[in-house]
Tab-separated table of C-alpha atoms in Angstrom:
chain	number	residue	atom	x	y	z
A	612	MET	CA	4.827	21.759	-7.468
A	613	ALA	CA	3.051	19.333	-5.119
A	614	HIS	CA	2.818	19.690	-1.369
A	615	ASP	CA	0.883	17.610	1.178
A	616	GLY	CA	-1.298	16.050	-1.516
A	617	PHE	CA	-2.338	19.341	-3.151
A	618	GLU	CA	-1.153	21.055	-6.318
A	619	THR	CA	0.139	24.591	-5.924
A	620	GLN	CA	1.456	27.183	-8.365
A	621	ASP	CA	4.012	29.942	-8.122
A	622	SER	CA	2.390	33.201	-7.070
A	623	GLY	CA	2.027	35.972	-9.628
A	624	SER	CA	0.860	39.531	-9.092
A	625	PRO	CA	-0.882	40.520	-5.813
A	626	GLY	CA	-4.226	40.571	-7.621
A	627	GLU	CA	-3.632	37.097	-9.014
A	628	ALA	CA	-2.556	35.848	-5.589
A	629	ALA	CA	-5.730	37.189	-3.974
A	630	GLN	CA	-7.828	35.581	-6.684
A	631	ASP	CA	-6.024	32.253	-6.278
A	632	ALA	CA	-6.457	32.393	-2.502
A	633	ALA	CA	-10.223	32.514	-2.941
A	634	VAL	CA	-10.177	29.261	-4.955
A	635	PRO	CA	-9.611	26.112	-2.856
A	636	PRO	CA	-6.741	23.905	-4.048
A	637	VAL	CA	-7.672	20.908	-6.167
A	638	PRO	CA	-6.845	17.584	-4.445
A	639	LEU	CA	-4.700	15.165	-6.370
A	640	PRO	CA	-6.535	12.068	-7.650
A	641	LEU	CA	-6.953	9.360	-5.041
A	642	PRO	CA	-4.639	6.385	-5.574
A	643	LEU	CA	-6.201	3.358	-7.189
A	644	PRO	CA	-6.867	0.237	-5.120
A	645	LEU	CA	-4.427	-2.615	-5.572
A	646	SER	CA	-5.492	-5.099	-8.243
A	647	GLU	CA	-5.921	-8.840	-7.697
A	648	ASP	CA	-2.701	-9.495	-9.626
A	649	GLU	CA	-0.817	-7.023	-7.442
A	650	LEU	CA	-2.231	-8.540	-4.246
A	651	ALA	CA	-1.215	-12.004	-5.452
A	652	LEU	CA	2.353	-10.785	-5.994
A	653	ILE	CA	2.408	-9.164	-2.548
A	654	ASN	CA	1.176	-12.401	-0.977
A	655	ALA	CA	3.866	-14.335	-2.829
A	656	LEU	CA	6.509	-11.927	-1.521
A	657	GLN	CA	5.129	-12.300	1.998
A	658	LEU	CA	5.882	-16.010	1.693
A	659	ARG	CA	9.234	-15.644	-0.108
A	660	PRO	CA	10.478	-12.034	0.166
A	661	ARG	CA	13.766	-12.666	-1.653
A	662	ALA	CA	12.633	-15.277	-4.149
A	663	SER	CA	13.873	-14.763	-7.698
A	664	TRP	CA	11.573	-13.337	-10.333
A	665	THR	CA	11.687	-16.736	-12.028
A	666	GLU	CA	10.464	-18.506	-8.880
A	667	LEU	CA	7.749	-15.914	-8.321
A	668	GLY	CA	6.667	-16.038	-11.964
A	669	ARG	CA	6.477	-19.820	-11.888
A	670	ALA	CA	4.273	-19.750	-8.781
A	671	LEU	CA	1.994	-17.036	-10.205
A	672	ASP	CA	1.916	-18.425	-13.779
A	673	VAL	CA	3.271	-15.106	-15.019
A	674	ASP	CA	6.335	-14.264	-17.080
A	675	PRO	CA	9.277	-13.301	-14.790
A	676	VAL	CA	9.777	-10.039	-16.675
A	677	THR	CA	6.149	-9.116	-16.014
A	678	VAL	CA	6.517	-9.964	-12.320
A	679	ALA	CA	9.646	-7.814	-12.022
A	680	ARG	CA	8.008	-4.912	-13.865
A	681	ARG	CA	4.889	-5.179	-11.696
A	682	PHE	CA	6.842	-5.041	-8.445
A	683	HIS	CA	9.016	-2.210	-9.724
A	684	ARG	CA	5.867	-0.188	-10.380
A	685	LEU	CA	4.531	-0.951	-6.888
A	686	SER	CA	7.857	-0.001	-5.353
A	687	GLU	CA	8.072	3.246	-7.305
A	688	GLN	CA	4.546	4.168	-6.174
A	689	GLY	CA	5.368	3.281	-2.576
A	690	THR	CA	2.460	0.827	-2.437
A	691	ALA	CA	4.569	-2.276	-1.695
A	692	TRP	CA	8.077	-2.894	-0.448
A	693	VAL	CA	10.345	-5.544	1.038
A	694	GLY	CA	12.258	-4.799	4.210
A	695	PHE	CA	13.285	-6.651	7.333
A	696	SER	CA	12.052	-7.301	10.840
A	697	PRO	CA	13.735	-8.681	13.968
A	698	GLY	CA	13.889	-12.451	14.069
A	699	PRO	CA	12.704	-14.512	17.050
A	700	ARG	CA	16.179	-14.841	18.573
A	701	LEU	CA	16.748	-11.100	18.399
A	702	LEU	CA	13.370	-10.397	19.987
A	703	GLU	CA	14.499	-12.510	22.937
A	704	GLN	CA	17.566	-10.329	23.417
A	705	ILE	CA	16.385	-6.756	22.824
A	706	CYS	CA	13.855	-4.633	24.696
A	707	VAL	CA	10.550	-3.826	22.959
A	708	ALA	CA	7.793	-1.660	24.430
A	709	TYR	CA	4.435	-0.252	23.442
A	710	VAL	CA	4.665	3.414	24.379
A	711	VAL	CA	1.546	5.564	24.694
A	712	ILE	CA	2.112	9.297	24.383
A	713	ASP	CA	-0.113	12.272	25.181
A	714	CYS	CA	0.431	15.594	23.435
A	715	ALA	CA	-0.530	19.187	24.073
A	716	PRO	CA	-3.623	20.259	22.118
A	717	GLY	CA	-2.887	20.847	18.458
A	718	THR	CA	0.643	19.356	18.545
A	719	THR	CA	0.034	15.660	17.813
A	720	ALA	CA	0.923	15.849	14.116
A	721	GLN	CA	4.081	17.850	14.874
A	722	VAL	CA	5.124	15.387	17.582
A	723	ALA	CA	4.496	12.406	15.278
A	724	ARG	CA	6.683	13.978	12.579
A	725	ALA	CA	9.488	14.604	15.054
A	726	LEU	CA	9.304	11.095	16.486
A	727	SER	CA	9.370	9.602	12.990
A	728	THR	CA	13.011	10.646	12.669
A	729	HIS	CA	14.014	8.574	15.721
A	730	PRO	CA	15.565	5.201	14.822
A	731	HIS	CA	14.182	3.614	18.011
A	732	MET	CA	10.610	4.564	17.062
A	733	VAL	CA	9.831	1.490	15.004
A	734	THR	CA	6.107	2.108	14.474
A	735	ILE	CA	3.960	5.202	15.116
A	736	GLU	CA	0.153	5.321	15.070
A	737	ARG	CA	-2.210	8.183	15.831
A	738	THR	CA	-5.256	6.839	17.617
A	739	ALA	CA	-8.937	7.685	17.940
A	740	THR	CA	-9.370	7.354	21.710
A	741	GLY	CA	-7.339	7.423	24.883
A	742	HIS	CA	-3.771	8.481	24.215
A	743	ASP	CA	-2.773	10.541	21.172
A	744	ILE	CA	0.051	8.323	19.904
A	745	LEU	CA	0.725	4.605	20.187
A	746	ALA	CA	4.305	3.738	19.306
A	747	THR	CA	6.389	0.586	19.207
A	748	VAL	CA	9.878	1.261	20.527
A	749	ALA	CA	12.907	-1.056	20.388
A	750	THR	CA	16.266	-0.611	22.112
A	751	ARG	CA	19.206	-2.864	22.764
A	752	ASP	CA	18.376	-3.318	26.449
A	753	LEU	CA	16.239	-2.083	29.339
A	754	PRO	CA	18.655	0.674	30.451
A	755	ALA	CA	18.570	2.153	26.936
A	756	LEU	CA	14.778	2.025	26.943
A	757	SER	CA	14.764	3.767	30.327
A	758	ARG	CA	16.988	6.568	29.070
A	759	TYR	CA	14.843	6.995	25.975
A	760	THR	CA	11.399	6.971	27.612
A	761	LEU	CA	12.257	8.599	30.957
A	762	ASP	CA	14.936	11.128	30.037
A	763	LEU	CA	14.526	11.977	26.353
A	764	LEU	CA	10.892	11.692	25.275
A	765	PRO	CA	9.268	13.724	28.101
A	766	ARG	CA	11.480	16.702	27.232
A	767	LEU	CA	10.402	16.883	23.592
A	768	PRO	CA	8.191	19.878	22.698
A	769	GLY	CA	4.505	18.995	22.675
A	770	ILE	CA	4.733	15.781	24.710
A	771	THR	CA	2.854	15.913	28.014
A	772	ASP	CA	2.935	12.279	29.161
A	773	VAL	CA	4.745	9.031	28.319
A	774	GLN	CA	3.788	5.568	29.533
A	775	SER	CA	5.576	2.367	28.582
A	776	ARG	CA	4.238	-1.171	28.510
A	777	ILE	CA	7.198	-3.490	28.127
A	778	VAL	CA	6.891	-6.643	26.056
A	779	THR	CA	7.668	-9.680	28.193
A	780	HIS	CA	6.996	-12.175	25.402
A	781	MET	CA	6.232	-11.651	21.713
A	782	PHE	CA	3.848	-14.335	20.478
A	783	THR	CA	3.883	-13.023	16.920
A	784	GLU	CA	4.863	-9.875	15.034
A	785	GLY	CA	3.634	-8.332	11.805
A	786	GLY	CA	6.066	-10.154	9.539
A	787	HIS	CA	3.957	-13.315	9.900
A	788	TRP	CA	0.697	-11.674	8.785
A	789	ARG	CA	-0.581	-12.873	5.381
A	790	ILE	CA	-3.341	-11.615	3.080
A	791	ALA	CA	-4.317	-14.991	1.555
A	792	ALA	CA	-4.539	-13.780	-2.049
A	793	LEU	CA	-3.046	-16.977	-3.547
A	794	THR	CA	-4.637	-20.297	-4.382
A	795	PRO	CA	-3.551	-23.346	-2.344
A	796	ALA	CA	-1.536	-24.573	-5.333
A	797	GLN	CA	0.287	-21.249	-5.644
A	798	ARG	CA	1.050	-21.181	-1.927
A	799	ALA	CA	2.402	-24.720	-2.106
A	800	ARG	CA	4.872	-23.691	-4.814
A	801	LEU	CA	6.265	-20.950	-2.570
A	802	THR	CA	6.075	-22.540	0.865
A	803	ALA	CA	9.566	-23.431	1.964
A	804	PRO	CA	10.273	-26.506	4.093
A	805	SER	CA	10.219	-25.964	7.841
A	806	PRO	CA	13.489	-24.305	8.870
A	807	ALA	CA	16.038	-26.276	10.791
A	808	HIS	CA	16.241	-25.749	14.529
A	809	THR	CA	17.559	-22.260	15.211
A	810	PRO	CA	20.826	-22.468	17.143
A	811	ARG	CA	20.387	-21.236	20.694
A	812	GLY	CA	23.644	-20.174	22.287
A	813	ALA	CA	24.698	-16.593	22.856
A	814	LEU	CA	23.520	-13.795	20.619
A	815	GLY	CA	27.033	-12.700	19.844
A	816	GLU	CA	28.127	-9.247	18.850
A	817	ILE	CA	26.335	-7.431	16.032
A	818	ASN	CA	29.343	-6.125	14.155
A	819	PRO	CA	29.585	-2.962	12.022
A	820	VAL	CA	28.983	-4.880	8.797
A	821	ASP	CA	25.782	-6.355	10.261
A	822	ARG	CA	24.499	-2.909	11.244
A	823	ALA	CA	25.310	-1.523	7.825
A	824	LEU	CA	23.572	-4.489	6.178
A	825	VAL	CA	20.450	-3.983	8.272
A	826	THR	CA	20.379	-0.286	7.360
A	827	ARG	CA	20.723	-1.074	3.658
A	828	LEU	CA	18.149	-3.887	3.744
A	829	ALA	CA	15.640	-1.599	5.473
A	830	ARG	CA	15.654	0.458	2.286
A	831	ASP	CA	15.484	-2.485	-0.088
A	832	GLY	CA	15.091	-5.991	1.297
A	833	ARG	CA	15.462	-7.458	-2.201
A	834	ALA	CA	18.809	-5.803	-2.929
A	835	PRO	CA	21.060	-8.371	-4.683
A	836	TYR	CA	24.131	-9.625	-2.848
A	837	GLN	CA	26.333	-7.962	-5.472
A	838	THR	CA	24.703	-4.586	-4.782
A	839	LEU	CA	25.017	-4.994	-1.025
A	840	ALA	CA	28.673	-5.942	-1.328
A	841	ARG	CA	29.409	-2.937	-3.555
A	842	ASP	CA	27.527	-0.452	-1.380
A	843	LEU	CA	29.109	-1.671	1.855
A	844	GLY	CA	32.592	-2.051	0.423
A	845	VAL	CA	32.869	-5.743	1.311
A	846	SER	CA	33.305	-8.885	-0.742
A	847	LEU	CA	30.352	-10.703	-2.264
A	848	SER	CA	31.030	-13.741	-0.105
A	849	THR	CA	31.084	-11.593	3.061
A	850	ALA	CA	27.719	-9.973	2.286
A	851	LYS	CA	26.132	-13.324	1.483
A	852	ARG	CA	27.658	-15.065	4.492
A	853	ARG	CA	26.597	-12.368	6.970
A	854	ILE	CA	22.975	-12.284	5.747
A	855	GLU	CA	22.753	-16.073	5.827
A	856	ALA	CA	24.194	-16.099	9.345
A	857	LEU	CA	21.760	-13.453	10.586
A	858	THR	CA	18.738	-15.254	9.145
A	859	ARG	CA	19.902	-18.737	10.134
A	860	ARG	CA	20.444	-17.668	13.744
A	861	GLY	CA	16.973	-16.123	13.884
A	862	LEU	CA	18.238	-12.559	14.236
A	863	LEU	CA	16.859	-11.199	10.979
A	864	ARG	CA	13.723	-11.882	8.923
A	865	PHE	CA	12.599	-10.436	5.618
A	866	ARG	CA	9.028	-9.253	5.110
A	867	CYS	CA	6.857	-7.682	2.440
A	868	ASP	CA	4.569	-4.821	3.457
A	869	PHE	CA	2.116	-2.769	1.440
A	870	ALA	CA	-0.302	0.152	1.640
A	871	ARG	CA	-3.034	-1.657	3.547
A	872	PRO	CA	-5.834	0.859	2.916
A	873	LEU	CA	-5.298	0.395	-0.830
A	874	GLY	CA	-5.343	-3.381	-0.487
A	875	GLY	CA	-8.673	-3.604	1.325
A	876	TRP	CA	-7.452	-3.544	4.934
A	877	PRO	CA	-8.031	0.076	6.019
A	878	VAL	CA	-8.794	-0.615	9.684
A	879	ALA	CA	-6.226	-1.315	12.406
A	880	VAL	CA	-7.304	-1.905	15.998
A	881	THR	CA	-5.395	-2.565	19.212
A	882	PHE	CA	-7.028	-4.591	21.972
A	883	TRP	CA	-5.672	-4.248	25.512
A	884	ALA	CA	-6.744	-7.317	27.475
A	885	LYS	CA	-6.310	-8.914	30.872
A	886	VAL	CA	-5.737	-12.668	31.060
A	887	PRO	CA	-5.027	-14.873	34.093
A	888	PRO	CA	-1.254	-15.479	34.020
A	889	ALA	CA	-1.704	-19.247	33.925
A	890	ASP	CA	-3.847	-18.923	30.755
A	891	LEU	CA	-1.679	-16.383	28.999
A	892	PRO	CA	0.611	-18.790	27.072
A	893	ASP	CA	-2.267	-20.864	25.670
A	894	ILE	CA	-4.445	-17.888	24.761
A	895	GLY	CA	-1.535	-16.023	23.198
A	896	GLN	CA	-0.640	-19.026	21.059
A	897	ALA	CA	-4.271	-19.448	19.990
A	898	LEU	CA	-4.624	-15.809	18.939
A	899	ILE	CA	-1.666	-15.894	16.572
A	900	HIS	CA	-3.553	-18.329	14.337
A	901	LEU	CA	-6.375	-15.866	13.657
A	902	PRO	CA	-6.024	-14.390	10.142
A	903	GLU	CA	-6.685	-10.885	11.497
A	904	THR	CA	-3.885	-10.946	14.087
A	905	ARG	CA	-0.879	-8.846	13.169
A	906	ASN	CA	0.906	-8.508	16.521
A	907	CYS	CA	0.306	-10.322	19.796
A	908	ALA	CA	2.432	-9.889	22.921
A	909	ALA	CA	2.442	-10.291	26.669
A	910	VAL	CA	3.140	-6.912	28.263
A	911	SER	CA	3.635	-5.254	31.613
A	912	GLY	CA	0.890	-3.170	33.193
A	913	PRO	CA	-2.718	-3.643	34.301
A	914	GLN	CA	-3.557	-5.297	30.954
A	915	ASN	CA	-1.062	-8.066	30.317
A	916	LEU	CA	-1.915	-8.893	26.689
A	917	VAL	CA	-1.965	-6.691	23.583
A	918	VAL	CA	-3.469	-7.857	20.292
A	919	GLN	CA	-3.230	-5.777	17.120
A	920	ALA	CA	-5.445	-6.733	14.190
A	921	THR	CA	-5.875	-5.574	10.603
A	922	LEU	CA	-9.454	-5.587	9.339
A	923	HIS	CA	-11.588	-4.823	6.300
A	924	SER	CA	-14.110	-2.572	8.048
A	925	LEU	CA	-15.019	-0.914	11.326
A	926	GLY	CA	-17.834	-3.419	11.706
A	927	ASP	CA	-15.262	-6.185	11.883
A	928	ILE	CA	-14.025	-4.822	15.223
A	929	LEU	CA	-17.151	-5.916	17.089
A	930	ARG	CA	-17.213	-9.218	15.223
A	931	LEU	CA	-13.617	-9.964	16.177
A	932	GLU	CA	-14.091	-8.865	19.782
A	933	THR	CA	-17.168	-11.083	20.082
A	934	GLN	CA	-15.227	-13.985	18.590
A	935	LEU	CA	-12.399	-13.511	21.092
A	936	ALA	CA	-14.762	-13.298	24.048
A	937	THR	CA	-16.654	-16.414	22.948
A	938	ALA	CA	-13.582	-18.526	22.258
A	939	HIS	CA	-11.648	-17.369	25.349
A	940	PRO	CA	-13.919	-16.536	28.311
A	941	ALA	CA	-10.895	-15.865	30.499
A	942	LEU	CA	-9.832	-13.007	28.195
A	943	ASP	CA	-11.163	-9.651	29.408
A	944	ILE	CA	-10.797	-6.872	26.829
A	945	ALA	CA	-10.378	-3.621	28.740
A	946	ASP	CA	-9.918	-1.257	25.783
A	947	ARG	CA	-10.051	-1.225	22.038
A	948	VAL	CA	-8.144	1.540	20.220
A	949	VAL	CA	-8.673	2.312	16.523
A	950	THR	CA	-5.792	3.730	14.495
A	951	LEU	CA	-6.697	6.932	12.676
A	952	ARG	CA	-3.425	7.201	10.795
A	953	GLN	CA	-0.188	5.261	10.745
A	954	ASP	CA	2.815	7.528	10.313
A	955	LYS	CA	5.539	4.907	10.494
A	956	LEU	CA	5.708	1.139	9.996
A	957	LEU	CA	8.913	-0.696	10.862
A	958	GLY	CA	11.005	2.287	9.788
A	959	ARG	CA	8.931	3.182	6.717
A	960	LEU	CA	7.384	6.661	6.712
A	961	LEU	CA	3.815	6.467	5.421
A	962	ASP	CA	1.409	8.948	3.862
A	963	ALA	CA	-2.317	9.138	4.600
A	964	HIS	CA	-2.989	6.252	2.199
A	965	GLY	CA	-0.374	3.973	3.786
A	966	ARG	CA	2.163	4.421	0.990
A	967	SER	CA	5.875	4.495	1.747
A	968	VAL	CA	7.336	7.969	1.277
A	969	GLY	CA	10.674	7.489	3.038
A	970	VAL	CA	12.751	5.314	5.338
A	971	VAL	CA	14.320	5.891	8.746
A	972	PRO	CA	16.097	2.568	9.310
A	973	ALA	CA	15.832	1.170	12.816
A	974	ASP	CA	19.123	1.126	14.695
A	975	LEU	CA	18.309	-0.312	18.087
A	976	TRP	CA	21.996	-0.753	18.911
A	977	ALA	CA	22.620	3.005	18.872
A	978	GLU	CA	22.403	5.149	21.965
A	979	PRO	CA	18.976	6.842	22.047
A	980	ALA	CA	19.187	10.398	20.769
A	981	ASN	CA	16.831	13.243	19.959
A	982	GLY	CA	16.651	13.124	16.177
A	983	PRO	CA	18.024	11.031	13.306
A	984	ARG	CA	20.825	8.698	14.246
A	985	PRO	CA	24.311	9.163	12.798
A	986	ASP	CA	25.379	6.675	10.171
A	987	PRO	CA	26.182	3.331	11.838
A	988	PRO	CA	29.760	2.086	11.629
A	989	GLY	CA	30.446	0.470	8.284
A	990	CYS	CA	28.112	2.770	6.326
A	991	ARG	CA	29.338	4.870	3.462
A	992	LYS	CA	27.700	7.422	1.199
A	993	VAL	CA	26.530	6.426	-2.271
A	994	ARG	CA	24.736	8.488	-4.889
A	995	ARG	CA	21.413	7.242	-6.273
A	996	GLY	CA	20.076	9.471	-9.011
A	997	GLY	CA	20.252	12.979	-7.639
A	998	ASP	CA	20.252	11.967	-3.984
A	999	VAL	CA	22.968	10.879	-1.618
A	1000	GLU	CA	22.050	8.276	0.976
A	1001	SER	CA	23.898	6.237	3.598
A	1002	VAL	CA	24.281	2.506	3.154
């Protein structure tokens, strides 16, 4: 059987076991880098995550059957997937924080595994300097965030310190990041017209069907409406209408993610910067147009701006920092933190190569709890192959 990336065998006699113990296990072959065709498909899905295979094939000049087969292979390998992220209107209503966590010596990996089961832990990164873990946490409101970070997290085994930097404005989030693997003509075929003005008004209540939809879409953002309706026990028109309402109101966005180390982007860095408050809106808006920028937000604390970038090499960190300092003299970078390993990305559990190996769907409406959340209202159990999962 396979365990933690190594092949193991059932033990035989004591002599055989001793002999085997003297021979180091043979690592499994390293995964292959993503091909240009695969990167082009991923880029197309970043632009149109739920486009039909026919639309994608037309844009890529590839047969739709080939496109579908290619993405199925990527999905099965865990190297690319389509999920969801909060839309701009939802980000205005919920509470998001960057939470830095210190751990007792030798417990960081154990703590990261435990935190990965929490539905409010959206993203988890283990870092090279400063604090042991950098996490992105989302809750329905500030009181829920307070209960989670003040009452629950500090009591978990292995955690020695928790500090929260609350997002006061999100300039951009990772769903907008693109890899630019398409030609201008291909991009033009997939670029949708500018969306109509998002209705303002009240957020409204996220009902049980919405929560169940979000949970299901976290596992497969390309699930057909018919499948969603069947799994949730609602009509086809209800499933379609609720998704269209959530996206139209800016509460829900679809996004395509992939194993970045295999695609040529193995380096992730977080810059903590201080900017004069009067300059913060302009600088934040300027930074979101950089191709390296994945997340950019105004935050509480001594550094009021966080910028997270995805890069091709460690050498690009200095290049990007120099570029930021030259273009924005008022921006003072106080710290730069390199990610050693990302354990979780928007609910997806990742292996050391950035591949998806599981899903813990975000449920920011639930009361924070120590461990996996119970199934949200409206979910029911379905059997897929030999496994039973909640949808």
